[in-house]
Short mmCIF file of C-alpha atoms in Angstrom, two decimals:
data_model
loop_
_atom_site.label_atom_id
_atom_site.label_comp_id
_atom_site.label_asym_id
_atom_site.label_seq_id
_atom_site.Cartn_x
_atom_site.Cartn_y
_atom_site.Cartn_z
CA UNK A 247 194.55 97.70 196.81
CA UNK A 248 196.04 97.18 193.36
CA UNK A 249 193.64 96.53 190.51
CA UNK A 250 194.30 93.06 189.18
CA UNK A 251 193.01 90.75 186.46
CA UNK A 252 193.32 87.00 186.02
CA UNK A 253 194.58 85.55 182.74
CA UNK A 254 195.74 82.27 181.26
CA UNK A 255 199.02 82.46 179.34
CA UNK A 256 198.41 80.47 176.18
CA UNK A 257 200.51 79.10 173.35
CA UNK A 258 197.97 78.97 170.56
CA UNK A 259 195.18 77.04 172.33
CA UNK A 260 197.42 75.29 174.86
CA UNK A 261 197.07 76.62 178.40
CA UNK A 262 200.57 77.31 179.75
CA UNK A 263 200.09 79.04 183.12
CA UNK A 264 197.58 80.98 185.24
CA UNK A 265 198.67 84.60 185.78
CA UNK A 266 197.61 87.64 187.77
CA UNK A 267 198.32 90.99 186.07
CA UNK A 268 198.72 94.32 187.83
CA UNK A 269 196.53 96.65 185.77
CA UNK A 270 198.43 99.74 186.95
CA UNK A 271 201.94 98.65 185.93
CA UNK A 272 201.13 95.90 183.44
CA UNK A 273 203.46 93.52 185.27
CA UNK A 274 202.83 89.92 186.33
CA UNK A 275 202.03 89.88 190.05
CA UNK A 276 201.92 86.13 190.45
CA UNK A 277 201.93 82.80 188.64
CA UNK A 278 199.33 80.59 190.29
CA UNK A 279 199.72 77.38 188.32
CA UNK A 280 201.72 75.84 185.50
CA UNK A 281 199.63 73.70 183.17
CA UNK A 282 202.03 72.73 180.35
CA UNK A 283 205.71 73.10 181.21
CA UNK A 284 206.94 72.19 177.71
CA UNK A 285 205.20 75.29 176.29
CA UNK A 286 206.62 77.80 178.78
CA UNK A 287 208.49 80.48 176.76
CA UNK A 288 212.03 79.42 175.88
CA UNK A 289 214.64 80.66 178.35
CA UNK A 290 212.19 81.10 181.25
CA UNK A 291 213.23 78.66 184.01
CA UNK A 292 210.77 76.25 185.59
CA UNK A 293 211.91 74.55 188.80
CA UNK A 294 209.84 71.92 190.58
CA UNK A 295 206.78 72.96 188.63
CA UNK A 296 207.13 76.68 189.44
CA UNK A 297 207.92 79.36 186.87
CA UNK A 298 210.58 81.93 187.74
CA UNK A 299 208.27 84.97 187.99
CA UNK A 300 211.11 87.45 187.52
CA UNK A 301 212.20 85.79 184.29
CA UNK A 302 208.61 85.57 183.05
CA UNK A 303 208.10 89.26 183.85
CA UNK A 304 211.23 90.11 181.88
CA UNK A 305 209.91 88.07 178.94
CA UNK A 306 206.50 89.76 179.22
CA UNK A 307 207.84 93.32 179.45
CA UNK A 308 210.22 92.51 176.58
CA UNK A 309 207.17 92.13 174.35
CA UNK A 310 206.26 95.79 174.85
CA UNK A 311 207.39 98.74 172.75
CA UNK A 312 210.77 99.83 174.19
CA UNK A 313 210.94 103.18 175.96
CA UNK A 314 213.60 104.27 173.43
CA UNK A 315 211.12 104.13 170.51
CA UNK A 316 211.14 107.32 168.47
CA UNK A 317 208.00 109.36 169.17
CA UNK A 318 206.70 106.98 171.84
CA UNK A 319 206.17 109.57 174.57
CA UNK A 320 203.91 111.69 172.38
CA UNK A 321 202.04 108.63 171.09
CA UNK A 322 201.32 107.34 174.60
CA UNK A 323 200.05 110.76 175.59
CA UNK A 324 197.63 110.81 172.66
CA UNK A 325 196.37 107.33 173.56
CA UNK A 326 196.14 108.29 177.25
CA UNK A 327 198.36 105.34 178.21
CA UNK A 328 200.93 105.92 180.95
CA UNK A 329 203.50 103.32 179.87
CA UNK A 330 204.03 100.99 176.88
CA UNK A 331 203.66 97.79 178.93
CA UNK A 332 199.98 98.62 179.47
CA UNK A 333 199.43 98.26 175.72
CA UNK A 334 200.18 94.53 176.01
CA UNK A 335 196.93 93.79 177.81
CA UNK A 336 194.99 95.85 175.24
CA UNK A 337 195.99 93.41 172.47
CA UNK A 338 196.04 90.29 174.68
CA UNK A 339 199.82 90.18 174.25
CA UNK A 340 199.40 88.94 170.67
CA UNK A 341 202.31 89.38 168.28
CA UNK A 342 203.28 88.70 164.68
CA UNK A 343 206.53 87.09 165.87
CA UNK A 344 205.18 84.17 167.91
CA UNK A 345 202.00 82.43 169.06
CA UNK A 346 201.82 83.42 172.75
CA UNK A 347 198.92 85.44 174.17
CA UNK A 348 196.87 85.94 177.32
CA UNK A 349 193.24 84.86 177.58
CA UNK A 350 190.92 86.22 180.30
CA UNK A 351 190.50 83.48 182.89
CA UNK A 352 186.77 82.88 182.38
CA UNK A 353 186.80 83.48 178.62
CA UNK A 354 186.18 80.84 175.95
CA UNK A 355 188.23 82.73 173.37
CA UNK A 356 190.28 80.63 170.97
CA UNK A 357 193.51 81.58 169.24
CA UNK A 358 191.93 81.18 165.77
CA UNK A 359 189.51 84.03 166.53
CA UNK A 360 192.02 86.58 167.80
CA UNK A 361 195.49 86.01 166.30
CA UNK A 362 196.89 88.66 163.95
CA UNK A 363 198.10 86.13 161.37
CA UNK A 364 194.58 85.12 160.34
CA UNK A 365 192.46 88.09 161.45
CA UNK A 366 192.40 91.79 160.52
CA UNK A 367 193.85 94.26 163.00
CA UNK A 368 193.67 97.95 163.74
CA UNK A 369 196.22 100.31 162.25
CA UNK A 370 195.42 103.09 164.72
CA UNK A 371 198.38 102.54 167.05
CA UNK A 372 200.81 102.43 164.13
CA UNK A 373 199.42 105.62 162.66
CA UNK A 374 199.71 107.39 166.01
CA UNK A 375 203.30 106.16 166.38
CA UNK A 376 203.99 107.72 162.97
CA UNK A 377 202.43 111.01 164.04
CA UNK A 378 199.38 110.63 161.79
CA UNK A 379 196.01 112.18 162.59
CA UNK A 380 193.65 109.67 164.20
CA UNK A 381 190.36 110.23 166.02
CA UNK A 382 191.62 109.30 169.48
CA UNK A 383 188.06 108.95 170.78
CA UNK A 384 187.56 105.95 168.47
CA UNK A 385 191.04 104.40 168.62
CA UNK A 386 191.26 100.60 168.60
CA UNK A 387 194.25 99.26 170.53
CA UNK A 388 193.92 95.70 169.18
CA UNK A 389 197.13 95.90 167.18
CA UNK A 390 200.43 94.04 166.64
CA UNK A 391 202.12 97.44 166.87
CA UNK A 392 201.73 97.12 170.66
CA UNK A 393 204.27 94.28 170.61
CA UNK A 394 206.78 95.61 168.07
CA UNK A 395 210.43 95.85 169.12
CA UNK A 396 213.19 98.32 168.30
CA UNK A 397 213.91 102.05 168.64
CA UNK A 398 212.99 103.16 165.12
CA UNK A 399 209.38 104.03 164.43
CA UNK A 400 207.55 101.16 162.74
CA UNK A 401 204.08 99.85 162.08
CA UNK A 402 202.36 96.76 160.70
CA UNK A 403 199.99 97.00 157.74
CA UNK A 404 197.83 94.61 155.73
CA UNK A 405 198.74 94.74 152.03
CA UNK A 406 197.20 92.31 149.54
CA UNK A 407 196.51 89.87 152.36
CA UNK A 408 200.12 90.00 153.61
CA UNK A 409 201.35 91.27 156.97
CA UNK A 410 204.04 93.84 156.19
CA UNK A 411 206.29 95.86 158.49
CA UNK A 412 207.09 99.47 157.59
CA UNK A 413 210.11 100.98 159.35
CA UNK A 414 211.51 104.50 159.26
CA UNK A 415 214.93 106.10 159.51
CA UNK A 416 216.58 108.48 161.95
CA UNK A 417 218.55 111.68 162.18
CA UNK A 418 219.33 114.10 159.40
CA UNK A 419 220.20 111.49 156.76
CA UNK A 420 217.39 108.91 157.33
CA UNK A 421 219.81 106.23 156.11
CA UNK A 422 218.50 103.04 157.77
CA UNK A 423 215.85 102.17 155.12
CA UNK A 424 218.47 102.40 152.36
CA UNK A 425 220.79 100.19 154.40
CA UNK A 426 218.07 97.55 154.79
CA UNK A 427 217.48 97.48 151.05
CA UNK A 428 221.21 97.33 150.31
CA UNK A 429 221.75 94.48 152.80
CA UNK A 430 218.93 92.54 151.12
CA UNK A 431 220.51 92.94 147.70
CA UNK A 432 223.93 92.01 149.02
CA UNK A 433 222.56 88.82 150.63
CA UNK A 434 220.66 87.98 147.46
CA UNK A 435 223.96 88.11 145.56
CA UNK A 436 225.60 85.78 148.10
CA UNK A 437 222.60 83.41 148.43
CA UNK A 438 222.29 84.14 152.16
CA UNK A 439 218.82 83.36 153.59
CA UNK A 440 217.32 86.72 154.49
CA UNK A 441 214.21 88.81 154.89
CA UNK A 442 213.77 90.90 151.76
CA UNK A 443 213.43 94.65 152.40
CA UNK A 444 212.17 97.05 149.76
CA UNK A 445 212.41 100.82 149.71
CA UNK A 446 209.24 102.87 150.16
CA UNK A 447 209.07 106.67 149.95
CA UNK A 448 206.13 108.56 151.47
CA UNK A 449 206.04 112.34 151.67
CA UNK A 450 209.71 112.45 150.70
CA UNK A 451 210.71 110.28 153.67
CA UNK A 452 212.26 106.84 153.07
CA UNK A 453 210.94 103.70 154.75
CA UNK A 454 211.82 100.03 154.47
CA UNK A 455 209.04 97.49 154.05
CA UNK A 456 209.19 93.71 154.41
CA UNK A 457 206.79 90.77 154.65
CA UNK A 458 206.38 88.95 157.95
CA UNK A 459 208.60 85.86 157.81
CA UNK A 460 206.70 84.11 160.61
CA UNK A 461 203.59 82.05 159.80
CA UNK A 462 200.67 80.82 161.96
CA UNK A 463 202.65 77.61 162.50
CA UNK A 464 206.07 79.03 163.37
CA UNK A 465 207.67 81.50 165.76
CA UNK A 466 210.88 83.46 166.18
CA UNK A 467 212.99 82.81 169.26
CA UNK A 468 215.82 85.28 169.67
CA UNK A 469 219.39 84.33 170.51
CA UNK A 470 218.93 86.11 173.84
CA UNK A 471 216.49 83.45 175.02
CA UNK A 472 218.30 80.53 173.38
CA UNK A 473 221.38 81.46 175.41
CA UNK A 474 219.35 81.29 178.60
CA UNK A 475 218.52 77.62 178.16
CA UNK A 476 221.95 76.54 179.46
CA UNK A 477 224.35 77.91 182.05
CA UNK A 478 227.37 79.66 180.55
CA UNK A 479 230.72 78.73 182.15
CA UNK A 480 233.01 81.73 182.65
CA UNK A 481 235.74 80.30 180.43
CA UNK A 482 233.40 79.80 177.45
CA UNK A 483 232.97 82.63 174.94
CA UNK A 484 229.55 84.04 174.08
CA UNK A 485 229.95 82.71 170.54
CA UNK A 486 230.74 79.18 171.68
CA UNK A 487 228.00 79.30 174.31
CA UNK A 488 225.39 80.16 171.68
CA UNK A 489 226.50 77.27 169.47
CA UNK A 490 226.55 74.92 172.46
CA UNK A 491 222.97 75.91 173.37
CA UNK A 492 221.83 75.38 169.79
CA UNK A 493 223.51 71.98 169.68
CA UNK A 494 221.87 70.96 172.98
CA UNK A 495 218.46 71.98 171.61
CA UNK A 496 219.08 70.11 168.35
CA UNK A 497 218.92 73.18 166.09
CA UNK A 498 220.46 72.34 162.70
CA UNK A 499 222.79 74.42 160.51
CA UNK A 500 223.76 77.04 163.06
CA UNK A 501 227.51 77.20 162.32
CA UNK A 502 226.85 77.88 158.64
CA UNK A 503 224.19 80.48 159.48
CA UNK A 504 226.51 82.36 161.85
CA UNK A 505 229.33 82.34 159.28
CA UNK A 506 227.05 84.10 156.82
CA UNK A 507 225.69 86.57 159.34
CA UNK A 508 229.17 87.59 160.51
CA UNK A 509 230.36 88.06 156.93
CA UNK A 510 227.38 90.29 156.16
CA UNK A 511 227.86 92.34 159.31
CA UNK A 512 231.56 92.80 158.51
CA UNK A 513 230.77 94.05 155.01
CA UNK A 514 228.06 96.52 156.06
CA UNK A 515 229.72 97.46 159.37
CA UNK A 516 226.61 96.54 161.35
CA UNK A 517 226.60 98.24 164.76
CA UNK A 518 223.46 96.73 166.26
CA UNK A 519 223.37 92.95 165.81
CA UNK A 520 222.37 92.52 169.43
CA UNK A 521 221.02 89.21 170.71
CA UNK A 522 217.41 90.06 169.84
CA UNK A 523 218.39 90.82 166.24
CA UNK A 524 219.03 87.21 165.26
CA UNK A 525 217.71 83.87 166.35
CA UNK A 526 216.00 80.64 165.34
CA UNK A 527 212.65 79.44 164.01
CA UNK A 528 210.55 76.90 165.91
CA UNK A 529 207.42 74.98 164.93
CA UNK A 530 204.83 76.31 167.38
CA UNK A 531 202.81 73.08 167.34
CA UNK A 532 205.49 70.38 167.58
CA UNK A 533 208.13 72.59 169.31
CA UNK A 534 210.67 71.31 166.77
CA UNK A 535 213.48 73.73 165.95
CA UNK A 536 213.65 74.28 162.20
CA UNK A 537 216.94 76.19 162.01
CA UNK A 538 218.30 79.71 161.96
CA UNK A 539 215.95 82.59 161.24
CA UNK A 540 216.62 84.41 157.97
CA UNK A 541 218.77 87.48 158.57
CA UNK A 542 216.70 90.55 159.38
CA UNK A 543 217.08 94.06 160.81
CA UNK A 544 220.38 95.26 159.35
CA UNK A 545 219.66 98.98 159.02
CA UNK A 546 221.88 100.28 161.83
CA UNK A 547 224.95 99.95 159.62
CA UNK A 548 227.06 101.63 156.93
CA UNK A 549 228.12 104.50 159.22
CA UNK A 550 224.44 105.51 159.48
CA UNK A 551 225.01 108.12 162.20
CA UNK A 552 228.53 109.25 161.29
CA UNK A 553 229.36 112.59 159.67
CA UNK A 554 230.35 112.19 156.04
CA UNK A 555 233.97 113.12 156.79
CA UNK A 556 234.25 110.14 159.17
CA UNK A 557 232.99 107.49 156.73
CA UNK A 558 235.97 105.24 156.04
CA UNK A 559 236.24 101.52 155.44
CA UNK A 560 238.69 101.18 158.33
CA UNK A 561 236.89 103.50 160.77
CA UNK A 562 236.45 102.05 164.24
CA UNK A 563 232.80 101.24 164.95
CA UNK A 564 230.68 99.43 167.51
CA UNK A 565 230.44 95.68 167.00
CA UNK A 566 228.02 93.02 168.32
CA UNK A 567 226.97 90.37 169.28
CA UNK A 568 230.11 88.38 170.07
CA UNK A 569 233.21 90.59 169.87
CA UNK A 570 233.77 94.30 170.36
CA UNK A 571 235.43 94.79 166.96
CA UNK A 572 234.55 93.50 163.51
CA UNK A 573 238.21 92.66 162.92
CA UNK A 574 238.08 90.14 165.76
CA UNK A 575 234.56 88.96 165.07
CA UNK A 576 235.27 88.03 161.44
CA UNK A 577 237.94 85.70 162.83
CA UNK A 578 235.14 83.54 164.25
CA UNK A 579 234.01 82.53 160.76
CA UNK A 580 234.92 78.89 160.26
CA UNK A 581 234.34 78.52 156.51
CA UNK A 582 234.61 80.95 153.61
CA UNK A 583 234.27 78.38 150.81
CA UNK A 584 230.72 79.53 150.08
CA UNK A 585 231.74 83.18 149.67
CA UNK A 586 231.77 84.37 146.03
CA UNK A 587 233.61 87.67 145.74
CA UNK A 588 232.78 87.88 142.04
CA UNK A 589 229.11 88.15 143.04
CA UNK A 590 229.94 91.31 145.00
CA UNK A 591 231.38 93.10 141.98
CA UNK A 592 229.70 96.49 141.59
CA UNK A 593 227.75 96.31 144.85
CA UNK A 594 228.79 99.88 145.64
CA UNK A 595 227.12 101.10 142.45
CA UNK A 596 223.94 99.32 143.47
CA UNK A 597 224.08 101.35 146.68
CA UNK A 598 224.50 104.51 144.59
CA UNK A 599 221.36 103.68 142.61
CA UNK A 600 219.42 103.03 145.82
CA UNK A 601 220.13 106.42 147.36
CA UNK A 602 219.76 108.35 144.09
CA UNK A 603 217.00 110.90 144.55
CA UNK A 604 217.19 110.89 148.35
CA UNK A 605 216.34 114.24 149.91
CA UNK A 606 218.64 113.47 152.84
CA UNK A 607 221.79 111.83 151.41
CA UNK A 608 223.78 114.26 149.30
CA UNK A 609 226.29 113.37 146.59
CA UNK A 610 229.31 113.73 148.89
CA UNK A 611 227.84 111.29 151.41
CA UNK A 612 226.80 108.91 148.64
CA UNK A 613 230.36 108.90 147.27
CA UNK A 614 231.78 108.29 150.75
CA UNK A 615 229.36 105.41 151.38
CA UNK A 616 230.21 103.78 148.05
CA UNK A 617 233.95 104.09 148.69
CA UNK A 618 233.49 102.72 152.18
CA UNK A 619 231.48 99.70 151.03
CA UNK A 620 233.97 98.90 148.26
CA UNK A 621 236.73 99.22 150.85
CA UNK A 622 234.99 96.73 153.16
CA UNK A 623 234.84 94.20 150.33
CA UNK A 624 238.58 94.68 149.74
CA UNK A 625 239.32 94.31 153.46
CA UNK A 626 237.35 91.07 153.60
CA UNK A 627 239.24 89.77 150.56
CA UNK A 628 242.54 90.46 152.30
CA UNK A 629 241.35 88.69 155.45
CA UNK A 630 240.23 85.61 153.51
CA UNK A 631 243.43 85.58 151.41
CA UNK A 632 245.49 85.77 154.59
CA UNK A 633 243.63 82.81 156.07
CA UNK A 634 244.17 80.74 152.93
CA UNK A 635 247.86 81.69 152.65
CA UNK A 636 248.50 80.70 156.23
CA UNK A 637 246.69 77.42 155.69
CA UNK A 638 248.74 76.68 152.57
CA UNK A 639 252.08 77.62 154.20
CA UNK A 640 251.78 76.72 157.88
CA UNK A 641 254.45 78.11 160.15
CA UNK A 642 253.28 76.68 163.44
CA UNK A 643 250.41 74.48 164.48
CA UNK A 644 247.40 76.07 166.13
CA UNK A 645 244.37 74.48 167.68
CA UNK A 646 240.87 75.27 166.50
CA UNK A 647 237.99 74.36 168.77
CA UNK A 648 235.12 73.21 166.61
CA UNK A 649 232.05 71.21 167.52
CA UNK A 650 233.49 70.66 170.96
CA UNK A 651 236.66 68.94 169.71
CA UNK A 652 240.20 70.22 169.38
CA UNK A 653 241.63 69.91 165.87
CA UNK A 654 245.12 70.64 164.61
CA UNK A 655 244.78 73.16 161.79
CA UNK A 656 248.29 74.21 160.89
CA UNK A 657 247.18 77.85 160.79
CA UNK A 658 249.20 80.64 162.31
CA UNK A 659 247.91 81.21 165.80
CA UNK A 660 247.95 84.97 165.27
CA UNK A 661 245.53 84.65 162.36
CA UNK A 662 242.98 82.42 164.05
CA UNK A 663 240.30 83.59 166.44
CA UNK A 664 239.87 80.76 168.91
CA UNK A 665 236.19 80.27 169.55
CA UNK A 666 236.79 79.69 173.27
CA UNK A 667 238.63 83.00 173.69
CA UNK A 668 236.55 85.24 175.95
CA UNK A 669 238.80 88.27 175.59
CA UNK A 670 236.99 91.25 174.08
CA UNK A 671 233.64 89.49 174.26
CA UNK A 672 230.67 91.85 174.26
CA UNK A 673 230.02 92.30 177.98
CA UNK A 674 226.54 93.81 177.84
CA UNK A 675 224.03 93.11 175.11
CA UNK A 676 222.31 96.47 174.73
CA UNK A 677 220.29 97.44 171.68
CA UNK A 678 221.08 100.78 170.06
CA UNK A 679 218.55 103.33 171.28
CA UNK A 680 219.27 106.34 169.12
CA UNK A 681 220.42 108.30 172.16
CA UNK A 682 224.17 107.71 171.93
CA UNK A 683 225.99 111.06 172.00
CA UNK A 684 228.22 111.59 169.00
CA UNK A 685 231.69 112.93 169.71
CA UNK A 686 234.12 114.11 167.01
CA UNK A 687 237.11 111.81 166.68
CA UNK A 688 239.61 114.22 168.25
CA UNK A 689 237.30 114.84 171.20
CA UNK A 690 236.71 111.11 171.53
CA UNK A 691 240.47 110.42 171.57
CA UNK A 692 241.02 113.11 174.23
CA UNK A 693 238.19 111.67 176.32
CA UNK A 694 239.64 108.14 176.12
CA UNK A 695 243.14 109.44 176.97
CA UNK A 696 241.73 111.20 180.03
CA UNK A 697 239.96 108.01 181.09
CA UNK A 698 243.16 105.99 180.68
CA UNK A 699 245.14 108.56 182.66
CA UNK A 700 242.49 108.57 185.38
CA UNK A 701 242.68 104.79 185.55
CA UNK A 702 246.47 104.87 185.77
CA UNK A 703 246.42 107.53 188.51
CA UNK A 704 243.84 105.58 190.48
CA UNK A 705 246.00 102.47 190.21
CA UNK A 706 249.08 104.48 191.27
CA UNK A 707 247.24 105.96 194.27
CA UNK A 708 246.19 102.48 195.35
CA UNK A 709 249.75 101.14 195.04
CA UNK A 710 251.19 104.07 197.00
CA UNK A 711 248.58 103.66 199.73
CA UNK A 712 249.44 99.97 200.05
CA UNK A 713 253.16 100.78 200.19
CA UNK A 714 252.59 103.43 202.85
CA UNK A 715 250.48 101.05 204.92
CA UNK A 716 253.26 98.48 204.72
CA UNK A 717 255.85 100.92 206.02
CA UNK A 718 257.83 101.03 202.78
CA UNK A 719 257.31 104.78 202.41
CA UNK A 720 256.32 107.64 204.73
CA UNK A 721 255.01 111.16 204.25
CA UNK A 722 256.77 114.37 205.34
CA UNK A 723 254.98 117.69 204.75
CA UNK A 724 252.79 115.99 202.19
CA UNK A 725 255.74 114.54 200.27
CA UNK A 726 256.76 110.94 199.95
CA UNK A 727 260.02 109.69 201.50
CA UNK A 728 261.34 106.30 200.43
#
């Protein structure tokens, strides 16, 4: 018989639901009772007083360290833990991103006594994840590192009373921390609300460090869960669906926030703005939505995993969360009036100063990155100029869908990305895991050509089979006769 334990899912001190946990897998075996439906995690359906256990399990397992985390396998082995989801119970599911936790059924524990915002926590798990020496016989697993997301190694620390997140880089160039710092400086120039990342170097390795932007009274809810609060019609784009969900929930300022995020991601060629890498802030007590979260987690950008020879402003890269290319996604921006190109002057030299002294980024790569970033600024200028020219000299009327209403804009239809257009939407929201195989451009082109040819041949075979079945053609000695 499976070993089980009874818990109460709590939101601060509010009892949300009675749960039974499987102590072998860490999963939720059953939900016995719902106490406070309004405090059920956002995006988890409740029908006729019953929580969707599958959705709640997905939410619960999503709190755990992802299996793709760098160095996780070795860290789990040292802690004698079979899988990351089992770490959730060890820290009562507490996080530094929201106010949910699990309380043993018969316990009188209160949130004030256990939360990581107001109480000290162990740094053992974080040190082990970073490969540091720790006496495993005395390890404390009461740590917010048990509920940290993402594939890069990271850990929470207490510094001068602040909760700070330290995050590493990857590969041979360890570029992500520099990218985080550069993105922060770029957003500071453009007055975009953001989490400020600083550069930290330990043992020659670069890390980014930032303060926790969540407080004991607030919580982060990712776009992934916001988009699960309403059903998405097939004809509605992911972009429009997200805005519709935010409007239904009464979240202010979302159009403006998305405009700024998409401009940033275009400039830095962000490849990993998946739906858990942006979201909204909610008051955990009143459940009032306060607005968009400041922009965070922008390190998987600036050709971070590309060979130096392939760093070009116009190089094709992965794009998320709405469209599969940055050229299309920038077309979703509704307003550029706030954008000050003069403020971006010399941003490439600021990048040069950031990476100066790096043991991993050589001068050739630094030059390529600076040229690429300057090129992205120029490309954005051309896009904005084109939009303004077409608005000033309309050739044909086009319809823009905005705030649910059709408006005549006078823009060229070819220059306007309709927000209801579902073509080239991102089909699967998958976070970058660090395991994507790199293929040189020529090899990649050959591979794609082979795939296209295979698709064409499969289509041809199907058509010929249908024609043969219909009597339009017949075979003789393996050859077709028409």
